Coordinates of C-alpha atoms and ligand atoms in Angstrom, one line a residue:
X1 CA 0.0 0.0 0.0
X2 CA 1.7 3.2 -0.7
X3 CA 2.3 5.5 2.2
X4 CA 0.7 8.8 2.7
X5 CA 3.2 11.1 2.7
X6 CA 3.5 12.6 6.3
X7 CA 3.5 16.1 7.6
X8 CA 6.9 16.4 9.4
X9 CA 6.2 19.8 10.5
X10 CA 3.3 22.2 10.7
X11 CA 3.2 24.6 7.6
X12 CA 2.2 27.8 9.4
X13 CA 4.7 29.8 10.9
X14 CA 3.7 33.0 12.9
X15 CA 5.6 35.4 14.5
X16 CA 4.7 35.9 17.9
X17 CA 6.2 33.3 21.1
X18 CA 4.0 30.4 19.4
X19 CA 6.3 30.1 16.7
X20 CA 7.5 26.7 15.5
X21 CA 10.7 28.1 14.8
X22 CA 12.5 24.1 13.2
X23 CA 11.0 20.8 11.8
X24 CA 10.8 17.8 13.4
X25 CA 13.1 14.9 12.3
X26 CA 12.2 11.3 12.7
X27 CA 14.9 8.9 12.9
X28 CA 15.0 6.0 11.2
X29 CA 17.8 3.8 13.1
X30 CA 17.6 0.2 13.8
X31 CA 16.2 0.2 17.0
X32 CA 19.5 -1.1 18.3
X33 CA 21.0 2.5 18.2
X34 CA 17.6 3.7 19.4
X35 CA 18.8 6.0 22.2
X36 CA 17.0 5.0 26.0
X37 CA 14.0 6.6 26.6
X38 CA 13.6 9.3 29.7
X39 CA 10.6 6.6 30.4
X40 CA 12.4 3.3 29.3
X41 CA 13.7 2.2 33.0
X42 CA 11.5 -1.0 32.4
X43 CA 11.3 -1.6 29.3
X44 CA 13.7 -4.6 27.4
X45 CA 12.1 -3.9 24.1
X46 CA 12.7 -0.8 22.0
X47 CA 10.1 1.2 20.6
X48 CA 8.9 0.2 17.4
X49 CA 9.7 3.0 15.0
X50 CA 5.6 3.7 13.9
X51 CA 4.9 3.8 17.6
X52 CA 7.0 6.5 18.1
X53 CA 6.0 8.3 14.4
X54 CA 2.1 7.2 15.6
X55 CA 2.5 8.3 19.7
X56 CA 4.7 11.7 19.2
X57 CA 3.2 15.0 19.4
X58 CA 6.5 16.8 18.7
X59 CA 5.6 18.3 15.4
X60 CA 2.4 20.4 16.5
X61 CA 3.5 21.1 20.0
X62 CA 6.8 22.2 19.7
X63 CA 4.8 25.3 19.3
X64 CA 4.9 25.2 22.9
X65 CA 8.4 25.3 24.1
X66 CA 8.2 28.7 25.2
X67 CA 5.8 27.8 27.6
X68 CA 7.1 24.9 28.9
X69 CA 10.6 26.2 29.6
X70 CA 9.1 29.2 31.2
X71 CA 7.1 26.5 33.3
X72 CA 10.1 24.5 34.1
X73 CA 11.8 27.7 35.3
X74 CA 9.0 28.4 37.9
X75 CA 8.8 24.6 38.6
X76 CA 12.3 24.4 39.1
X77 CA 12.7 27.9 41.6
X78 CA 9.7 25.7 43.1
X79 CA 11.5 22.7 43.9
X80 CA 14.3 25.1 45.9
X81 CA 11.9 27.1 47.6
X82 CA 10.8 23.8 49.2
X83 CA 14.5 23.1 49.7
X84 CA 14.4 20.0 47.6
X85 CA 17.1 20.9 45.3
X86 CA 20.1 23.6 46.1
X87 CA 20.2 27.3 45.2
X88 CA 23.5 26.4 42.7
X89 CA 21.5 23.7 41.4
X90 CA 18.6 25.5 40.6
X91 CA 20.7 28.1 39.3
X92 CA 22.8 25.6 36.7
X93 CA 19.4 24.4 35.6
X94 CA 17.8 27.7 34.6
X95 CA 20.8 28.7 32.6
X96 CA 20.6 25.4 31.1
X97 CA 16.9 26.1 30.3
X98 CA 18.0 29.2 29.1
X99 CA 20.2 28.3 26.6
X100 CA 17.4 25.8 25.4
X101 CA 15.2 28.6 24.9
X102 CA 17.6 30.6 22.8
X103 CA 18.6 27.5 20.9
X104 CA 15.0 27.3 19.7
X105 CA 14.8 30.9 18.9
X106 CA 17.6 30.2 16.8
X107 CA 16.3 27.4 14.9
X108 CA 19.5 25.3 16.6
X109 CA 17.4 23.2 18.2
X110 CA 17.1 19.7 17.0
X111 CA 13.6 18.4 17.3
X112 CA 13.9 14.7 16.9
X113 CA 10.7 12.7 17.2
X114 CA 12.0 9.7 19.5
X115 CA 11.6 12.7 22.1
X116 CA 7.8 11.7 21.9
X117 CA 7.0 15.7 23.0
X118 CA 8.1 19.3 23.5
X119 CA 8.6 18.3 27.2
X120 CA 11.0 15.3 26.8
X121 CA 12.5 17.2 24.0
X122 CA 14.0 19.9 25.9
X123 CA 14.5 17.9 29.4
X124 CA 16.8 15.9 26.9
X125 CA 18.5 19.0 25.6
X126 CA 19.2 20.2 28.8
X127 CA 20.8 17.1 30.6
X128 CA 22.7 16.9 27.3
X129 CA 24.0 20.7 28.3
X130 CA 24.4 20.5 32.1
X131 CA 24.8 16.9 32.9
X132 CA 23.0 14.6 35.3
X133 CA 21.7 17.3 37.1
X134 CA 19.1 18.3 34.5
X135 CA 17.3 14.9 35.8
X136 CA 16.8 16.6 39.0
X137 CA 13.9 19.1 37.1
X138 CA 11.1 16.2 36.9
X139 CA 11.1 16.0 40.4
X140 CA 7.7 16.3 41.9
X141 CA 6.2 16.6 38.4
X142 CA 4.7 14.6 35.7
X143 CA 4.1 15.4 32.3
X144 CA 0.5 15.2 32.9
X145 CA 0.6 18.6 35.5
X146 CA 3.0 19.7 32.9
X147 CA 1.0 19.5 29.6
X148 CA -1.8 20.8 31.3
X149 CA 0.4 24.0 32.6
X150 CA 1.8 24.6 29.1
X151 CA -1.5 24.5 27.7
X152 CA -3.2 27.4 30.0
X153 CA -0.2 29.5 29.0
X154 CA -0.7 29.1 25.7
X155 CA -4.3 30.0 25.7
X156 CA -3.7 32.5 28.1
X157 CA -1.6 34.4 25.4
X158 CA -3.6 33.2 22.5
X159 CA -6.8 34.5 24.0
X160 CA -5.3 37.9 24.6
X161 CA -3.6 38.4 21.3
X162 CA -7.1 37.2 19.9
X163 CA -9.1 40.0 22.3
X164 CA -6.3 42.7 20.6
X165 CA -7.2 41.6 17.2
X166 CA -10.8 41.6 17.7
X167 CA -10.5 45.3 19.1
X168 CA -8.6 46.1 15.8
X169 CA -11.6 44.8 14.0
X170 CA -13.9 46.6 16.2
X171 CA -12.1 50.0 15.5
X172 CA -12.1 49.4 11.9
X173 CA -15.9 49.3 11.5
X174 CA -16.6 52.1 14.1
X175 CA -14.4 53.9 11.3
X176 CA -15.8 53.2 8.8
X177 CA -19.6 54.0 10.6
X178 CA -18.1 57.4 11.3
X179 CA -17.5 57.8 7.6
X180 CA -20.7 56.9 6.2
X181 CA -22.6 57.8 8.8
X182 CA -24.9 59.6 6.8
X183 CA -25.3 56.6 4.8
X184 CA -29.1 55.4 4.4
X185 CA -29.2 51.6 3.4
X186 CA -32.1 49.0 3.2
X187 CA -32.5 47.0 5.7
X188 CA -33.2 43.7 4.9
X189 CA -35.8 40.0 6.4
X190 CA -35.7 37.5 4.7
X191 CA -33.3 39.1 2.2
X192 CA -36.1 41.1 1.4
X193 CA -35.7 44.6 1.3
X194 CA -37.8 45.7 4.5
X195 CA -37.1 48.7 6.2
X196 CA -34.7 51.5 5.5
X197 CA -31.7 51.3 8.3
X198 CA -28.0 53.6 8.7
X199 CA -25.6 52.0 6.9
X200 CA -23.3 52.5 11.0
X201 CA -26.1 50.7 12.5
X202 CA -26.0 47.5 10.3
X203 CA -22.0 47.7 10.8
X204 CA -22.3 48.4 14.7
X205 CA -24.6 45.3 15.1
X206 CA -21.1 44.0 13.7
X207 CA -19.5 44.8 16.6
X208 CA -21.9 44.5 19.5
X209 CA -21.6 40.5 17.8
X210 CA -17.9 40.8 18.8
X211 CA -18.1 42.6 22.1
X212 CA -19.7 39.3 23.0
X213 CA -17.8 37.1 21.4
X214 CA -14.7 39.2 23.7
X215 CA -16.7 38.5 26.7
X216 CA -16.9 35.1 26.0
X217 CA -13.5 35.1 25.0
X218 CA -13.0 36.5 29.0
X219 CA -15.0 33.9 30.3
X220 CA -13.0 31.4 29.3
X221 CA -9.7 33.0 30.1
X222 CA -10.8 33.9 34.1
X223 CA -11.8 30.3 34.4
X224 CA -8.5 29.1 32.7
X225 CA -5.9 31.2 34.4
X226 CA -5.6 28.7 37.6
X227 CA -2.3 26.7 37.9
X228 CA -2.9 23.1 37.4
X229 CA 0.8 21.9 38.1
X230 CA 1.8 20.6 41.2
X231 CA -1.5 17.7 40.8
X232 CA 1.3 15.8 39.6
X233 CA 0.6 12.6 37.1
X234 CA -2.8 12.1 38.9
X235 CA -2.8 12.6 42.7
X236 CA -0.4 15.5 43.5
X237 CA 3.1 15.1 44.9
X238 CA 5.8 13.6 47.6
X239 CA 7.6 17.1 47.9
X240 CA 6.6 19.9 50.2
X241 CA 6.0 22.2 47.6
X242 CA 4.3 25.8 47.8
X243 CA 1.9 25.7 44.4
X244 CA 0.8 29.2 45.5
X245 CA 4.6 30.3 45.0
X246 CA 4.8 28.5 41.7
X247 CA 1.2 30.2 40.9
X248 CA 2.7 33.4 41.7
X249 CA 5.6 33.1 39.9
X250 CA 3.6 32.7 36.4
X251 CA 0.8 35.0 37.6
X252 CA -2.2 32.6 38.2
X253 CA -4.2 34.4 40.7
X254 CA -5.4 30.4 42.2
X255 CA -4.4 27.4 41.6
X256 CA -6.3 24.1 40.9
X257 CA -8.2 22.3 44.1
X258 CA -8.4 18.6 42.6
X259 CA -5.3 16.9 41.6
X260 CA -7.3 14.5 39.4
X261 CA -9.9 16.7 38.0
X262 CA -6.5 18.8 37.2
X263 CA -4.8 16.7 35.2
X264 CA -8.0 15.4 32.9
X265 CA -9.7 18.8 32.7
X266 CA -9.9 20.1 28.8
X267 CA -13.0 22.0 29.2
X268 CA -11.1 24.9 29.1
X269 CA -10.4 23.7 25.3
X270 CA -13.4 23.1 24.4
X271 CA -14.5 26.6 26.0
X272 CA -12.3 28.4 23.6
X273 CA -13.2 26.4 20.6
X274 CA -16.8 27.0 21.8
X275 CA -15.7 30.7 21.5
X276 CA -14.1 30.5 18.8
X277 CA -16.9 28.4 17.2
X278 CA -18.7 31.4 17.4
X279 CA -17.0 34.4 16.3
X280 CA -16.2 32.3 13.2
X281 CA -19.8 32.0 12.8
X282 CA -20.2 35.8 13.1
X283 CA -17.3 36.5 10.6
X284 CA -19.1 33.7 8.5
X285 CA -22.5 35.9 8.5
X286 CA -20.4 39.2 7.9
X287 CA -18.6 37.7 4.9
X288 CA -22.0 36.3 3.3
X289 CA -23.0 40.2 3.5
X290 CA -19.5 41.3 2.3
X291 CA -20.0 39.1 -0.7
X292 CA -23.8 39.9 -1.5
X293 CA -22.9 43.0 -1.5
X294 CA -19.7 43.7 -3.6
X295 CA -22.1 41.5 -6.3
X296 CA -22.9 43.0 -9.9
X297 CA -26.7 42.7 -8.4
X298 CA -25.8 44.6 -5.4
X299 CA -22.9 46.9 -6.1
X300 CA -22.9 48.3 -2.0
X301 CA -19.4 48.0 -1.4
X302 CA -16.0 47.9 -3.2
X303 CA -13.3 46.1 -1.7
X304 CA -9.9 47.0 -2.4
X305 CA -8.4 45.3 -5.0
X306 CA -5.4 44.1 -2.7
X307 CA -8.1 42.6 -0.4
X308 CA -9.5 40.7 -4.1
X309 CA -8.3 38.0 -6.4
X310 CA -8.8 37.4 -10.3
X311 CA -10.0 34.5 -12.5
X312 CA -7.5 32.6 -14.3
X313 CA -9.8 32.5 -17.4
X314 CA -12.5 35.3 -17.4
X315 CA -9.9 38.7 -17.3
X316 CA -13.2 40.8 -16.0
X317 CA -13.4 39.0 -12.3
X318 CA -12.6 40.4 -9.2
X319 CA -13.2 37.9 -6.7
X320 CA -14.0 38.2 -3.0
X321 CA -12.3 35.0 -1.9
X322 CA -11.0 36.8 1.6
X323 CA -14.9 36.5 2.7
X324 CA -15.7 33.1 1.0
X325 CA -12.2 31.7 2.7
X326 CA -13.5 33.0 6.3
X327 CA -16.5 31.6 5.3
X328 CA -15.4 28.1 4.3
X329 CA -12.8 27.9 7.4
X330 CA -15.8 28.5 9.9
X331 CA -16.8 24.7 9.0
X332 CA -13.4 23.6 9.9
X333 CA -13.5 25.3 13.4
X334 CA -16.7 23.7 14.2
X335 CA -15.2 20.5 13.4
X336 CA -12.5 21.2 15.7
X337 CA -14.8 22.0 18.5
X338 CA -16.7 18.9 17.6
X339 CA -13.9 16.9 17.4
X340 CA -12.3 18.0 21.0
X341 CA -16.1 17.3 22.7
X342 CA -16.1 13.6 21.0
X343 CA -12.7 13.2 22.1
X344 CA -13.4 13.7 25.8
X345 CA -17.2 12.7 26.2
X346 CA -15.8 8.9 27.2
X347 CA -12.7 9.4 29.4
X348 CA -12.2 8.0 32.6
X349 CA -10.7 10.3 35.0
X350 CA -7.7 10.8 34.9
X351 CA -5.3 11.5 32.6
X352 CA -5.5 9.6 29.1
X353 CA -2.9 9.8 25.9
X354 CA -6.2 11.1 24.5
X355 CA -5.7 14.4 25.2
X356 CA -2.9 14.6 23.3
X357 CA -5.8 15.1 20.7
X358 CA -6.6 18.4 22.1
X359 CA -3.8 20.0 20.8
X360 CA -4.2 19.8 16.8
X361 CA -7.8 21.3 16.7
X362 CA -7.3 24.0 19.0
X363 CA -3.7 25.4 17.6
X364 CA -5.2 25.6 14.3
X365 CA -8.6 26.9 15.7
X366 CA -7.1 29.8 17.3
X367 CA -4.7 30.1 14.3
X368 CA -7.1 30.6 11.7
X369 CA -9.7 32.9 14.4
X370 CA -6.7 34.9 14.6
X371 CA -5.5 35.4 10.9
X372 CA -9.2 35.5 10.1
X373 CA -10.1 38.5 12.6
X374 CA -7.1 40.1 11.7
X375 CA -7.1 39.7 7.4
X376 CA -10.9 41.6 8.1
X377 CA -9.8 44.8 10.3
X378 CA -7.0 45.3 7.3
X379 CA -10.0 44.6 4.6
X380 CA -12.7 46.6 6.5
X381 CA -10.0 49.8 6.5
X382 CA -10.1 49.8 2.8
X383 CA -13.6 49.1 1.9
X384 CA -15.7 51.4 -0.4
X385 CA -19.2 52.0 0.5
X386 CA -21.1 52.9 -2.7
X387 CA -23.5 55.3 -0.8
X388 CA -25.2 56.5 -4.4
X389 CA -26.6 53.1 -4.8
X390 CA -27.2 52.5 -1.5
X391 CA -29.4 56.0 -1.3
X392 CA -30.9 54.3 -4.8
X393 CA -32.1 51.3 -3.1
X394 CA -33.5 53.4 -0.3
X395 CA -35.9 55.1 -2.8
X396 CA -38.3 51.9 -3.0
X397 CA -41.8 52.6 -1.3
X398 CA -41.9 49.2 -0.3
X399 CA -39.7 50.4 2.7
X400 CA -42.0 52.7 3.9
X401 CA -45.3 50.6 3.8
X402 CA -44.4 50.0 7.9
X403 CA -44.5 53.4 8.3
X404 CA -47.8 54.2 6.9
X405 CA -49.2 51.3 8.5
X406 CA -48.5 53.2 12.1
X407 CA -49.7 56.8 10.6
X408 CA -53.3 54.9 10.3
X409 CA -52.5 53.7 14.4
X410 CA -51.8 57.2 15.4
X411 CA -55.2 58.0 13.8
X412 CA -56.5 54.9 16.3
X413 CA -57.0 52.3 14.2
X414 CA -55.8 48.8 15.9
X415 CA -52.9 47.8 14.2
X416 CA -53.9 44.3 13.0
X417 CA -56.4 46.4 10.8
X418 CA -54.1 49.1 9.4
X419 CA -51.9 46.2 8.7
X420 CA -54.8 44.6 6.6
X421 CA -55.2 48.7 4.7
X422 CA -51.6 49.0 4.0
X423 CA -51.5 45.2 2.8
X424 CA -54.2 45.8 0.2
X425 CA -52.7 49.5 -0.7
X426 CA -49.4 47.3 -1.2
X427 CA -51.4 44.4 -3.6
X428 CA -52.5 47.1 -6.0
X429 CA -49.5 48.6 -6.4
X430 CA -47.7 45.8 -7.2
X431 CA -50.7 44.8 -9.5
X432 CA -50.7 48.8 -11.0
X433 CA -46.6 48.3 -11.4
X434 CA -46.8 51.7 -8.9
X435 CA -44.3 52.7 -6.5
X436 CA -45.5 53.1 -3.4
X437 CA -43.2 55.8 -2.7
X438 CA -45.4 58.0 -5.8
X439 CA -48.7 57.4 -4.5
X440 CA -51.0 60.2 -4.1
X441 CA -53.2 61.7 -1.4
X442 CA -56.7 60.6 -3.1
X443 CA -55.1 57.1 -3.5
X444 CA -54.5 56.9 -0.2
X445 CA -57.5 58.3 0.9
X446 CA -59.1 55.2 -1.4
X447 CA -58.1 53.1 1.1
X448 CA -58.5 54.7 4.5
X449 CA -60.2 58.3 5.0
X450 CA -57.9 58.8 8.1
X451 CA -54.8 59.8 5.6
X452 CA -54.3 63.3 5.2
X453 CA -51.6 65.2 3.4
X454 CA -49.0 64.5 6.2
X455 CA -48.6 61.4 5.5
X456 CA -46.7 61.6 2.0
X457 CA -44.3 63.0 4.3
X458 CA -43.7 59.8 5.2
X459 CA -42.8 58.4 2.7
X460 CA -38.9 59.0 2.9
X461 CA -36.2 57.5 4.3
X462 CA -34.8 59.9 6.4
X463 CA -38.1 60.2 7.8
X464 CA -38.4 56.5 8.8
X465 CA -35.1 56.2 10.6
X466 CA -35.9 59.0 12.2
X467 CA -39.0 57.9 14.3
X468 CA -37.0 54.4 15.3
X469 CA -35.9 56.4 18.4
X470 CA -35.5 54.3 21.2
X471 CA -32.0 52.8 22.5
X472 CA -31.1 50.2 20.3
X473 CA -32.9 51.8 17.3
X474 CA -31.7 53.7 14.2
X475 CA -32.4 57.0 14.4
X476 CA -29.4 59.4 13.7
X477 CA -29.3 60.3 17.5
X478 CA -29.1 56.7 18.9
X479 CA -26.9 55.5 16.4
X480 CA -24.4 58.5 17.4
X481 CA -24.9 57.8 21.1
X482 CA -23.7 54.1 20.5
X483 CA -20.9 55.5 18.2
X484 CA -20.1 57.8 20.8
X485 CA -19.5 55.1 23.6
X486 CA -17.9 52.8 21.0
X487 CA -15.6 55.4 20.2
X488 CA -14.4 56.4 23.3
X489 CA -14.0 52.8 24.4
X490 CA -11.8 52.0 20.8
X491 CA -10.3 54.3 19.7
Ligands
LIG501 N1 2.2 14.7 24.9 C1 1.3 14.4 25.9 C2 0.0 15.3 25.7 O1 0.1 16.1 24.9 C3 1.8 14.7 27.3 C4 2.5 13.6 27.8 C5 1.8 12.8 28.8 N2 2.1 11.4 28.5 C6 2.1 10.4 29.4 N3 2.5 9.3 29.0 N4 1.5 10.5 30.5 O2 -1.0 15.1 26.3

């Protein structure tokens, strides 16, 4: 059977403390040169070499070596703060961890799969660099408290560079409401056009979806930011340990209460993809506008040609493939959050190698959230709103029908029954091939005797945005109120 060809290394690279920064290398020695495991005290058998391709996580969570030295640093000042190992020592180790760090950076660092992780990887490197001494780190810890640690800090960051981007994105369309905000726009149900709304409130409603989707993205991060490590492989450890020293030394405010719930908990994953999940789905709903819109039919927005791509074949097209590409990579988060929820739902406490599943759907969850949120605030800057057809779509009568319909309740008619008069007014236009928006006083008049000449006045947009005056509505002064707040918050 021919072999699908591996992935030896993650393809994205990114530039902040994530960063993969060297591949992964799998070794293909006879298992006779197979050098001893950090685990392989009782083993007589080497590993085979597709168990160790099959069971390493090396090439997607290398991403976290960052993390896991700064945790072994704070472990390690831990372990002398309980006296368990001397000040030199602790010192000698540090520096050791230190130059593993910088090795990384450097792209120095040799990232051989028969490491299995990220952890064994660099507790390797540094015995290689200080000696026997760098065995001494592992003491009073397990890779189990250790993943888990590595993990929070990860999301930690992730979750903060994702609140910065979303704010970006935020200040972006509060912009771009500022700039149009005389823009009238139809408002649509149904995709229908329905009432006439301000082009700021349709993109504010933008942004209230991602003050929520921030919120959440809080949520998660308060219940996340407790220190898991000191619960050990299941139950906790022998040494005397202070875990709220170690907690304050990475700036947890607590730290876990249950060693095993500790070591098996994920649903801080899953809260994040949850999150994630739906800020996609937001960006998904934006983008379906976004591409609507910048159609040949619609012709409401322009976006700039940098933010575009072309056909291969037909030399006319200008493609909005940013927006269909969000769209499409929504389905892949959801799968990720999916995936994560099926992977836990039959666990027995406590820690399982299945949780070395967690890792692949969230990293690229939060990687494409991240690039996603932060390709729109860079597209959003540069888009055209093509308020002359937007004020030409306004002009349809249709969008007033509502509004005539409440003239006839100001006059006392219950509203099922001026309803019913509008409805019938709206049947013979359509019928007549009449705007509604040209009728005339005695045709009005034909259908209820309570119009008088004030009401063509209603019969303009301006007019109709005007009376939605209530917080939360679109008259001019509400929507400038909520730009207002929105701008002093962002910008
Ligand atoms: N690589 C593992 C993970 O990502 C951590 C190691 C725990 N392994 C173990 N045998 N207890 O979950």
């Amino acid at each position: 059977m021919a072999q699908h060809p591996r992935k030896k290394s993650e393809s994205r690279s990114r530039s902040n403390t994530n960063t993969r920064t060297a591949t992964t290398t799998t070794t293909k020695k006879s298992s006779r040169s197979q050098p001893k495991k950090l685990w392989g005290g009782r083993f007589k058998k080497h590993t085979h070499h597709l168990v160790e391709r099959f069971t390493s996580s090396l090439p997607f969570d290398q991403r976290l070596y960052h993390y896991d030295i700064q945790g072994s640093i704070a472990h390690c000042k831990t372990l002398h703060h309980a006296k368990v190992i001397k000040r030199h020592e602790c010192q000698t180790i540090i520096r050791g961890l230190e130059k593993v760090l910088v090795e990384i950076q450097r792209g120095r660092f040799e990232f051989r799969n028969e490491d299995e992780d990220i952890h064994m990887s660099i507790e390797r490197r540094l015995t290689q660099l200080i000696g026997p001494l760098g065995g001494k780190l592992h003491t009073g810890r397990s890779r189990n408290d250790q993943v888990a640690l590595d993990l929070r800090l990860y999301v930690r960051d992730s979750i903060k560079a994702l609140i910065a981007g979303l704010i970006q994105l935020q200040k972006a369309m509060t912009v771009q409401a500022r700039r149009y905000q005389q823009v009238i726009m139809p408002g649509y149900t149904h995709l229908q056009r329905a009432q006439p709304v301000l082009f700021a409130h349709h993109f504010l409603a933008y942004v209230d979806m991602f003050e929520r989707d921030k919120g959440r993205l809080t949520d998660a991060l308060n219940r996340l930011n407790v220190l898991p490590l000191g619960a050990g492989a299941l139950a906790g450890t022998n040494y005397p340990i202070d875990r709220s020293y170690t907690a304050k030394l990475l700036d947890f405010p607590s730290v876990t209460t249950n060693s095993l719930d500790t070591v098996s908990d994920r649903d801080f994953v899953v809260e994040v993809l949850n999150a994630c999940s739906l800020l996609m789905m937001h960006l998904s709903r934006m983008s379906e506008e976004f591409i609507l819109w910048s159609s040949q039919e619609f012709q409401f927005i322009e976006m700039s040609d940098s933010f575009c791509t072309g056909s291969s074949m037909m030399p006319q097209k200008k493609n909005p493939d940013v927006a269909e590409l969000v769209r499409g990579k929504t389905g892949r988060v959801y799968g990720h959050l999916m995936s994560v929820l099926t992977t836990l739902k039959g666990l027995p406490l406590s820690y399982n190698r299945d949780l070395q599943e967690d890792k692949e759907p969230l990293f690229d969850a939060l990687d494409t959230v991240t690039d996603s949120v932060s390709i729109y605030a860079e597209l959003i800057k540069r888009l055209k709103v093509r308020q002359d057809v937007m004020a030409e779509a306004v002009q349809s009568g249709l969008l007033f029908a509502t509004e005539l319909a409440d003239y006839l309740v100001r006059k006392g008619i219950p509203f099922r029954e001026a309803h019913a008069i509008i409805g019938s007014l709206v049947g013979q236009c359509a019928e007549q091939k009449k705007d509604l928006a040209h009728i005339t006083l005695p045709e009005l008049r034909s259908h209820s005797s309570h119009f008088a000449k004030d009401a063509l006045n209603l019969l303009t947009p301006e007019g109709a945005i005007q009376r939605k005056d209530q917080i939360g509505g679109t008259a001019r002064r509400q929507v400038q109120s909520r730009l207002r707040i929105l701008e002093k918050r962002l910008l």
